[in-house]
GROMACS .gro file of C-alpha atoms in nm:
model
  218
    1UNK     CA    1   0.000   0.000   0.000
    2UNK     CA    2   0.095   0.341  -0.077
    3UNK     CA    3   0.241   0.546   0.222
    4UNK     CA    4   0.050   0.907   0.186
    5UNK     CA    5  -0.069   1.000   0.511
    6UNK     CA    6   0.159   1.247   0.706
    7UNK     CA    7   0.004   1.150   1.093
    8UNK     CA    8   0.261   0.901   1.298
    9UNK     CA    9   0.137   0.556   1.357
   10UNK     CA   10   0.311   0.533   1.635
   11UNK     CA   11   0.083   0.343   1.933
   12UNK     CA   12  -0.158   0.309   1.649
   13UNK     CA   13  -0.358  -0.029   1.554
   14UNK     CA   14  -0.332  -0.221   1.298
   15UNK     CA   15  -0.639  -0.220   0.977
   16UNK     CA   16  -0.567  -0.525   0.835
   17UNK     CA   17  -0.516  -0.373   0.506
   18UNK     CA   18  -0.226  -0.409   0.356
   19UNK     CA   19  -0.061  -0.324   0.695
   20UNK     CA   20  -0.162  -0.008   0.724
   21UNK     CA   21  -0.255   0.148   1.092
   22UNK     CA   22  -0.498   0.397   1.232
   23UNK     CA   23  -0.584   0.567   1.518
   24UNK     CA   24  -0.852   0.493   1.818
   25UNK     CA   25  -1.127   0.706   1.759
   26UNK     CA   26  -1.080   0.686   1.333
   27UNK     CA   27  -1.413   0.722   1.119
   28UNK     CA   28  -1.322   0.525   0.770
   29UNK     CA   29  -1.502   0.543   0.427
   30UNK     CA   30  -1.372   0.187   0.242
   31UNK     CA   31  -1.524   0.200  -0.110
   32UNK     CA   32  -1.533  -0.122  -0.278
   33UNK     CA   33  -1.616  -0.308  -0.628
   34UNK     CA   34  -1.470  -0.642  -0.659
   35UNK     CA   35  -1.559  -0.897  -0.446
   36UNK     CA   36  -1.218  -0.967  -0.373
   37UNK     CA   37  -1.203  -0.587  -0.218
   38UNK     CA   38  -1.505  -0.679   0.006
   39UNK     CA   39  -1.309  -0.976   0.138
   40UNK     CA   40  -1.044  -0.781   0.204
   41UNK     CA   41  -1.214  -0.518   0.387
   42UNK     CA   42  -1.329  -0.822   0.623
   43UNK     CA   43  -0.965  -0.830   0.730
   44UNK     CA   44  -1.008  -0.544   0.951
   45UNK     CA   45  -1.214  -0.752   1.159
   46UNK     CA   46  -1.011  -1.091   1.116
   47UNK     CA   47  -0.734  -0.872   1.277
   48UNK     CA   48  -0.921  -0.743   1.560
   49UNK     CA   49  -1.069  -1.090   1.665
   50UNK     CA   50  -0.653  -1.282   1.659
   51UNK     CA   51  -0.597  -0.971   1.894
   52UNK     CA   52  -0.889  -0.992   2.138
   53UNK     CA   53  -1.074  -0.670   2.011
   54UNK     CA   54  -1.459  -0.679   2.048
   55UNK     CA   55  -1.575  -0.698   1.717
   56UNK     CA   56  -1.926  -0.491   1.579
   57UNK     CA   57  -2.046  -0.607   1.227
   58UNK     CA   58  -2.346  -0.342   1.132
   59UNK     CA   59  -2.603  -0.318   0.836
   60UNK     CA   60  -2.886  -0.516   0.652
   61UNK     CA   61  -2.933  -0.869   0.688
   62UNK     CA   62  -2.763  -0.990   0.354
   63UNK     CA   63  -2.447  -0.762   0.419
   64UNK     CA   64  -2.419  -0.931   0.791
   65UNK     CA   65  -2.450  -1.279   0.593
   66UNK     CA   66  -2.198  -1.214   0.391
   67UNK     CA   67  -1.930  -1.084   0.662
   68UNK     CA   68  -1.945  -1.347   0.840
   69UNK     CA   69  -1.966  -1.628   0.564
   70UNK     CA   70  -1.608  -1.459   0.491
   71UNK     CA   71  -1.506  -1.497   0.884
   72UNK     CA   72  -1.604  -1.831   0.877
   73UNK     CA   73  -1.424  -1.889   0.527
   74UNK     CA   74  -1.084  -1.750   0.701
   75UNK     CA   75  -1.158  -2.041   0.995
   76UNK     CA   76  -1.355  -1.803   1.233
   77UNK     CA   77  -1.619  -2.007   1.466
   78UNK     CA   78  -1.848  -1.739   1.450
   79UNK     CA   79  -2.120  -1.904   1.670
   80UNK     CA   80  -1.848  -1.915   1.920
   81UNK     CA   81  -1.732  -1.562   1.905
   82UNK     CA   82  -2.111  -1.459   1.894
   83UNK     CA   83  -2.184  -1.626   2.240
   84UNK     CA   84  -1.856  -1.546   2.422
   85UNK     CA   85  -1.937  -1.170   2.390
   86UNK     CA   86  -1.629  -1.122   2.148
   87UNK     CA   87  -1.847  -1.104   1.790
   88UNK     CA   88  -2.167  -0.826   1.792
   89UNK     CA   89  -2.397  -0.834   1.455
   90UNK     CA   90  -2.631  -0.528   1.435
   91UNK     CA   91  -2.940  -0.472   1.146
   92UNK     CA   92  -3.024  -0.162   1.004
   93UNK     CA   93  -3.304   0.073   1.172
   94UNK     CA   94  -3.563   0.291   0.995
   95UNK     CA   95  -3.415   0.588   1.174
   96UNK     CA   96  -3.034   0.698   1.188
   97UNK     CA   97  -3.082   0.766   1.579
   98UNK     CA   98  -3.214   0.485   1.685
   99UNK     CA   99  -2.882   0.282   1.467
  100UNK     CA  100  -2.675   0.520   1.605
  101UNK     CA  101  -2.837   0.461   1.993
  102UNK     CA  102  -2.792   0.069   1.921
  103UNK     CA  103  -2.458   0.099   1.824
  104UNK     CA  104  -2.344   0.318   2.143
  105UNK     CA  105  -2.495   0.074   2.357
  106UNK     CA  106  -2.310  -0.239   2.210
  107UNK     CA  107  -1.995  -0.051   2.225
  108UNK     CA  108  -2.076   0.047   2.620
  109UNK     CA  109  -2.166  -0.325   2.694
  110UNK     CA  110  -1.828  -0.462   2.570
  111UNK     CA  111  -1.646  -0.166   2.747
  112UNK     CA  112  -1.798  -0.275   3.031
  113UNK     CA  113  -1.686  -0.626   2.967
  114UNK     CA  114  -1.355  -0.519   2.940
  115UNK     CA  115  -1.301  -0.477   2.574
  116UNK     CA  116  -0.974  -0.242   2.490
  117UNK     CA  117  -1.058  -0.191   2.181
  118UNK     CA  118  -1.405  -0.175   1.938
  119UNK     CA  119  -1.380  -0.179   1.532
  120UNK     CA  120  -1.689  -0.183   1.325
  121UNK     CA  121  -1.773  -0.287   0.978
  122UNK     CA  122  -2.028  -0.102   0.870
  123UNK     CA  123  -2.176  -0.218   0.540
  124UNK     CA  124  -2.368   0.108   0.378
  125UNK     CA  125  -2.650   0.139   0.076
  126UNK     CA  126  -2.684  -0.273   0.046
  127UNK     CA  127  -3.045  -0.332   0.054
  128UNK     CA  128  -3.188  -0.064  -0.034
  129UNK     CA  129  -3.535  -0.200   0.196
  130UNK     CA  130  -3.590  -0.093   0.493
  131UNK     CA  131  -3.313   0.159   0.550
  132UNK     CA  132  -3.302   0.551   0.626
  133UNK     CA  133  -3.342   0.798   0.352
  134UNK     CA  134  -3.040   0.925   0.239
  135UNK     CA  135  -3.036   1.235   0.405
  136UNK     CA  136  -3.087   1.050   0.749
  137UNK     CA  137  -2.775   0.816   0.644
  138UNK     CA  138  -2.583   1.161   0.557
  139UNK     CA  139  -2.688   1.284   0.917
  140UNK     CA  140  -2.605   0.950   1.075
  141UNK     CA  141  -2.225   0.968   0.932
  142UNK     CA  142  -2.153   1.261   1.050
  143UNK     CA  143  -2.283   1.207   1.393
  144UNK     CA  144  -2.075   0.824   1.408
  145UNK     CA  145  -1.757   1.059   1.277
  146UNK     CA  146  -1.833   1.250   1.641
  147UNK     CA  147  -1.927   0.961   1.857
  148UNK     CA  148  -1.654   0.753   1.717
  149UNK     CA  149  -1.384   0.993   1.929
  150UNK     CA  150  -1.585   0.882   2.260
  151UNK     CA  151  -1.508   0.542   2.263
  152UNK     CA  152  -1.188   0.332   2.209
  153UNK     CA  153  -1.294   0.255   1.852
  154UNK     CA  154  -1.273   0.229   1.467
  155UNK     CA  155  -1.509   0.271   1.313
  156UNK     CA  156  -1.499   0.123   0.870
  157UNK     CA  157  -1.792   0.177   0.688
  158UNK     CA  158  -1.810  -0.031   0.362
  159UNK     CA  159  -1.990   0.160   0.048
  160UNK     CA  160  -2.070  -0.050  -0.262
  161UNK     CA  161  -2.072   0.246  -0.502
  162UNK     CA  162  -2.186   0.067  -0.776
  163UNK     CA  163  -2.512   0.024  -0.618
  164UNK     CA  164  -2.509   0.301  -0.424
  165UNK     CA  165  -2.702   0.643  -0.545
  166UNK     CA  166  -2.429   0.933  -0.618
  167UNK     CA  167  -2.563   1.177  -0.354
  168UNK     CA  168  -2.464   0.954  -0.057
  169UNK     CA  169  -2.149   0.826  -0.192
  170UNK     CA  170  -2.073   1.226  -0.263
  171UNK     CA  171  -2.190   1.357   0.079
  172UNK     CA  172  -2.250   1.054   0.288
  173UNK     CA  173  -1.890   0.963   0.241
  174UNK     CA  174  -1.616   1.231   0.117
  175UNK     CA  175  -1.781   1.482   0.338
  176UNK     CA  176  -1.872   1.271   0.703
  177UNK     CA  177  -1.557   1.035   0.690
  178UNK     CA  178  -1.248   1.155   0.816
  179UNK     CA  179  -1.035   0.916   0.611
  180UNK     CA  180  -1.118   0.691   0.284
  181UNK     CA  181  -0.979   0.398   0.114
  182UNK     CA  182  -1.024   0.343  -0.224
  183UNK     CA  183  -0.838   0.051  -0.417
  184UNK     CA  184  -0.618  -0.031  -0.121
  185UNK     CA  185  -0.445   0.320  -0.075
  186UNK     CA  186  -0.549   0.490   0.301
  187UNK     CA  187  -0.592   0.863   0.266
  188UNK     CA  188  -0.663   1.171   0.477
  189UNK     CA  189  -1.000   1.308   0.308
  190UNK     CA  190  -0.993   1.666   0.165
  191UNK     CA  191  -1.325   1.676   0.109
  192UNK     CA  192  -1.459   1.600   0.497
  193UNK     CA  193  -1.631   1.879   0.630
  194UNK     CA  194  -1.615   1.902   1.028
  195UNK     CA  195  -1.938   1.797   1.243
  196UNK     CA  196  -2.094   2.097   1.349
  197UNK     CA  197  -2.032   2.261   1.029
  198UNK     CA  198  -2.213   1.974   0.860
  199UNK     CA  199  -2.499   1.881   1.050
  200UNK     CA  200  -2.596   2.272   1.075
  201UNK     CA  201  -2.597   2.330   0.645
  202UNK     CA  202  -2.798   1.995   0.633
  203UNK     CA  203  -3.054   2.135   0.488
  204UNK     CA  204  -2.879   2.288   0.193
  205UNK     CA  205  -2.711   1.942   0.201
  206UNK     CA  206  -3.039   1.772   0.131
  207UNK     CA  207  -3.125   1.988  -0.178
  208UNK     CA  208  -2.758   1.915  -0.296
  209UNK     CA  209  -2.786   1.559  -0.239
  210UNK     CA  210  -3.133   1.548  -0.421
  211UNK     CA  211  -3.018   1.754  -0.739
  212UNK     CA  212  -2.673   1.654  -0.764
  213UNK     CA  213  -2.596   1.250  -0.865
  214UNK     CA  214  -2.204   1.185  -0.896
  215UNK     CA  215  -2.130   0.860  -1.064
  216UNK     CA  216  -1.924   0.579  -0.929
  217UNK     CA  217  -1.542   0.630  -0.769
  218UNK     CA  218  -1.336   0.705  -1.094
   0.00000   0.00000   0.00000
Protein backbone atom coordinates (compact mmCIF):
# COMPACT_ATOMS: atom_id res chain seq x y z
CA UNK A 1 0.00 0.00 0.00
CA UNK A 2 0.95 3.41 -0.77
CA UNK A 3 2.41 5.46 2.22
CA UNK A 4 0.50 9.07 1.86
CA UNK A 5 -0.69 10.00 5.11
CA UNK A 6 1.59 12.47 7.06
CA UNK A 7 0.04 11.50 10.93
CA UNK A 8 2.61 9.01 12.98
CA UNK A 9 1.37 5.56 13.57
CA UNK A 10 3.11 5.33 16.35
CA UNK A 11 0.83 3.43 19.33
CA UNK A 12 -1.58 3.09 16.49
CA UNK A 13 -3.58 -0.29 15.54
CA UNK A 14 -3.32 -2.21 12.98
CA UNK A 15 -6.39 -2.20 9.77
CA UNK A 16 -5.67 -5.25 8.35
CA UNK A 17 -5.16 -3.73 5.06
CA UNK A 18 -2.26 -4.09 3.56
CA UNK A 19 -0.61 -3.24 6.95
CA UNK A 20 -1.62 -0.08 7.24
CA UNK A 21 -2.55 1.48 10.92
CA UNK A 22 -4.98 3.97 12.32
CA UNK A 23 -5.84 5.67 15.18
CA UNK A 24 -8.52 4.93 18.18
CA UNK A 25 -11.27 7.06 17.59
CA UNK A 26 -10.80 6.86 13.33
CA UNK A 27 -14.13 7.22 11.19
CA UNK A 28 -13.22 5.25 7.70
CA UNK A 29 -15.02 5.43 4.27
CA UNK A 30 -13.72 1.87 2.42
CA UNK A 31 -15.24 2.00 -1.10
CA UNK A 32 -15.33 -1.22 -2.78
CA UNK A 33 -16.16 -3.08 -6.28
CA UNK A 34 -14.70 -6.42 -6.59
CA UNK A 35 -15.59 -8.97 -4.46
CA UNK A 36 -12.18 -9.67 -3.73
CA UNK A 37 -12.03 -5.87 -2.18
CA UNK A 38 -15.05 -6.79 0.06
CA UNK A 39 -13.09 -9.76 1.38
CA UNK A 40 -10.44 -7.81 2.04
CA UNK A 41 -12.14 -5.18 3.87
CA UNK A 42 -13.29 -8.22 6.23
CA UNK A 43 -9.65 -8.30 7.30
CA UNK A 44 -10.08 -5.44 9.51
CA UNK A 45 -12.14 -7.52 11.59
CA UNK A 46 -10.11 -10.91 11.16
CA UNK A 47 -7.34 -8.72 12.77
CA UNK A 48 -9.21 -7.43 15.60
CA UNK A 49 -10.69 -10.90 16.65
CA UNK A 50 -6.53 -12.82 16.59
CA UNK A 51 -5.97 -9.71 18.94
CA UNK A 52 -8.89 -9.92 21.38
CA UNK A 53 -10.74 -6.70 20.11
CA UNK A 54 -14.59 -6.79 20.48
CA UNK A 55 -15.75 -6.98 17.17
CA UNK A 56 -19.26 -4.91 15.79
CA UNK A 57 -20.46 -6.07 12.27
CA UNK A 58 -23.46 -3.42 11.32
CA UNK A 59 -26.03 -3.18 8.36
CA UNK A 60 -28.86 -5.16 6.52
CA UNK A 61 -29.33 -8.69 6.88
CA UNK A 62 -27.63 -9.90 3.54
CA UNK A 63 -24.47 -7.62 4.19
CA UNK A 64 -24.19 -9.31 7.91
CA UNK A 65 -24.50 -12.79 5.93
CA UNK A 66 -21.98 -12.14 3.91
CA UNK A 67 -19.30 -10.84 6.62
CA UNK A 68 -19.45 -13.47 8.40
CA UNK A 69 -19.66 -16.28 5.64
CA UNK A 70 -16.08 -14.59 4.91
CA UNK A 71 -15.06 -14.97 8.84
CA UNK A 72 -16.04 -18.31 8.77
CA UNK A 73 -14.24 -18.89 5.27
CA UNK A 74 -10.84 -17.50 7.01
CA UNK A 75 -11.58 -20.41 9.95
CA UNK A 76 -13.55 -18.03 12.33
CA UNK A 77 -16.19 -20.07 14.66
CA UNK A 78 -18.48 -17.39 14.50
CA UNK A 79 -21.20 -19.04 16.70
CA UNK A 80 -18.48 -19.15 19.20
CA UNK A 81 -17.32 -15.62 19.05
CA UNK A 82 -21.11 -14.59 18.94
CA UNK A 83 -21.84 -16.26 22.40
CA UNK A 84 -18.56 -15.46 24.22
CA UNK A 85 -19.37 -11.70 23.90
CA UNK A 86 -16.29 -11.22 21.48
CA UNK A 87 -18.47 -11.04 17.90
CA UNK A 88 -21.67 -8.26 17.92
CA UNK A 89 -23.97 -8.34 14.55
CA UNK A 90 -26.31 -5.28 14.35
CA UNK A 91 -29.40 -4.72 11.46
CA UNK A 92 -30.24 -1.62 10.04
CA UNK A 93 -33.04 0.73 11.72
CA UNK A 94 -35.63 2.91 9.95
CA UNK A 95 -34.15 5.88 11.74
CA UNK A 96 -30.34 6.98 11.88
CA UNK A 97 -30.82 7.66 15.79
CA UNK A 98 -32.14 4.85 16.85
CA UNK A 99 -28.82 2.82 14.67
CA UNK A 100 -26.75 5.20 16.05
CA UNK A 101 -28.37 4.61 19.93
CA UNK A 102 -27.92 0.69 19.21
CA UNK A 103 -24.58 0.99 18.24
CA UNK A 104 -23.44 3.18 21.43
CA UNK A 105 -24.95 0.74 23.57
CA UNK A 106 -23.10 -2.39 22.10
CA UNK A 107 -19.95 -0.51 22.25
CA UNK A 108 -20.76 0.47 26.20
CA UNK A 109 -21.66 -3.25 26.94
CA UNK A 110 -18.28 -4.62 25.70
CA UNK A 111 -16.46 -1.66 27.47
CA UNK A 112 -17.98 -2.75 30.31
CA UNK A 113 -16.86 -6.26 29.67
CA UNK A 114 -13.55 -5.19 29.40
CA UNK A 115 -13.01 -4.77 25.74
CA UNK A 116 -9.74 -2.42 24.90
CA UNK A 117 -10.58 -1.91 21.81
CA UNK A 118 -14.05 -1.75 19.38
CA UNK A 119 -13.80 -1.79 15.32
CA UNK A 120 -16.89 -1.83 13.25
CA UNK A 121 -17.73 -2.87 9.78
CA UNK A 122 -20.28 -1.02 8.70
CA UNK A 123 -21.76 -2.18 5.40
CA UNK A 124 -23.68 1.08 3.78
CA UNK A 125 -26.50 1.39 0.76
CA UNK A 126 -26.84 -2.73 0.46
CA UNK A 127 -30.45 -3.32 0.54
CA UNK A 128 -31.88 -0.64 -0.34
CA UNK A 129 -35.35 -2.00 1.96
CA UNK A 130 -35.90 -0.93 4.93
CA UNK A 131 -33.13 1.59 5.50
CA UNK A 132 -33.02 5.51 6.26
CA UNK A 133 -33.42 7.98 3.52
CA UNK A 134 -30.40 9.25 2.39
CA UNK A 135 -30.36 12.35 4.05
CA UNK A 136 -30.87 10.50 7.49
CA UNK A 137 -27.75 8.16 6.44
CA UNK A 138 -25.83 11.61 5.57
CA UNK A 139 -26.88 12.84 9.17
CA UNK A 140 -26.05 9.50 10.75
CA UNK A 141 -22.25 9.68 9.32
CA UNK A 142 -21.53 12.61 10.50
CA UNK A 143 -22.83 12.07 13.93
CA UNK A 144 -20.75 8.24 14.08
CA UNK A 145 -17.57 10.59 12.77
CA UNK A 146 -18.33 12.50 16.41
CA UNK A 147 -19.27 9.61 18.57
CA UNK A 148 -16.54 7.53 17.17
CA UNK A 149 -13.84 9.93 19.29
CA UNK A 150 -15.85 8.82 22.60
CA UNK A 151 -15.08 5.42 22.63
CA UNK A 152 -11.88 3.32 22.09
CA UNK A 153 -12.94 2.55 18.52
CA UNK A 154 -12.73 2.29 14.67
CA UNK A 155 -15.09 2.71 13.13
CA UNK A 156 -14.99 1.23 8.70
CA UNK A 157 -17.92 1.77 6.88
CA UNK A 158 -18.10 -0.31 3.62
CA UNK A 159 -19.90 1.60 0.48
CA UNK A 160 -20.70 -0.50 -2.62
CA UNK A 161 -20.72 2.46 -5.02
CA UNK A 162 -21.86 0.67 -7.76
CA UNK A 163 -25.12 0.24 -6.18
CA UNK A 164 -25.09 3.01 -4.24
CA UNK A 165 -27.02 6.43 -5.45
CA UNK A 166 -24.29 9.33 -6.18
CA UNK A 167 -25.63 11.77 -3.54
CA UNK A 168 -24.64 9.54 -0.57
CA UNK A 169 -21.49 8.26 -1.92
CA UNK A 170 -20.73 12.26 -2.63
CA UNK A 171 -21.90 13.57 0.79
CA UNK A 172 -22.50 10.54 2.88
CA UNK A 173 -18.90 9.63 2.41
CA UNK A 174 -16.16 12.31 1.17
CA UNK A 175 -17.81 14.82 3.38
CA UNK A 176 -18.72 12.71 7.03
CA UNK A 177 -15.57 10.35 6.90
CA UNK A 178 -12.48 11.55 8.16
CA UNK A 179 -10.35 9.16 6.11
CA UNK A 180 -11.18 6.91 2.84
CA UNK A 181 -9.79 3.98 1.14
CA UNK A 182 -10.24 3.43 -2.24
CA UNK A 183 -8.38 0.51 -4.17
CA UNK A 184 -6.18 -0.31 -1.21
CA UNK A 185 -4.45 3.20 -0.75
CA UNK A 186 -5.49 4.90 3.01
CA UNK A 187 -5.92 8.63 2.66
CA UNK A 188 -6.63 11.71 4.77
CA UNK A 189 -10.00 13.08 3.08
CA UNK A 190 -9.93 16.66 1.65
CA UNK A 191 -13.25 16.76 1.09
CA UNK A 192 -14.59 16.00 4.97
CA UNK A 193 -16.31 18.79 6.30
CA UNK A 194 -16.15 19.02 10.28
CA UNK A 195 -19.38 17.97 12.43
CA UNK A 196 -20.94 20.97 13.49
CA UNK A 197 -20.32 22.61 10.29
CA UNK A 198 -22.13 19.74 8.60
CA UNK A 199 -24.99 18.81 10.50
CA UNK A 200 -25.96 22.72 10.75
CA UNK A 201 -25.97 23.30 6.45
CA UNK A 202 -27.98 19.95 6.33
CA UNK A 203 -30.54 21.35 4.88
CA UNK A 204 -28.79 22.88 1.93
CA UNK A 205 -27.11 19.42 2.01
CA UNK A 206 -30.39 17.72 1.31
CA UNK A 207 -31.25 19.88 -1.78
CA UNK A 208 -27.58 19.15 -2.96
CA UNK A 209 -27.86 15.59 -2.39
CA UNK A 210 -31.33 15.48 -4.21
CA UNK A 211 -30.18 17.54 -7.39
CA UNK A 212 -26.73 16.54 -7.64
CA UNK A 213 -25.96 12.50 -8.65
CA UNK A 214 -22.04 11.85 -8.96
CA UNK A 215 -21.30 8.60 -10.64
CA UNK A 216 -19.24 5.79 -9.29
CA UNK A 217 -15.42 6.30 -7.69
CA UNK A 218 -13.36 7.05 -10.94
Amino acid sequence: MTKRRTRSTEGALELGLRGEKVHLGDHIAYFWEKDSEFEDAVEFLLVGLRKRDHVVVFGHDDANDRVLTVLQKKNIDVEKARSTGRLSVLSGHPDGTEMLADIGATFQRAIDKGAKCIRLLGNIGWSRSGWPSDIDILSFEAKVTAAAKQFPCVVVCMYDVASLSGSVVTHGAFETHPLTISRNVLRENPYYVQVDEYLAGLEEMETRAKERHAGPLG
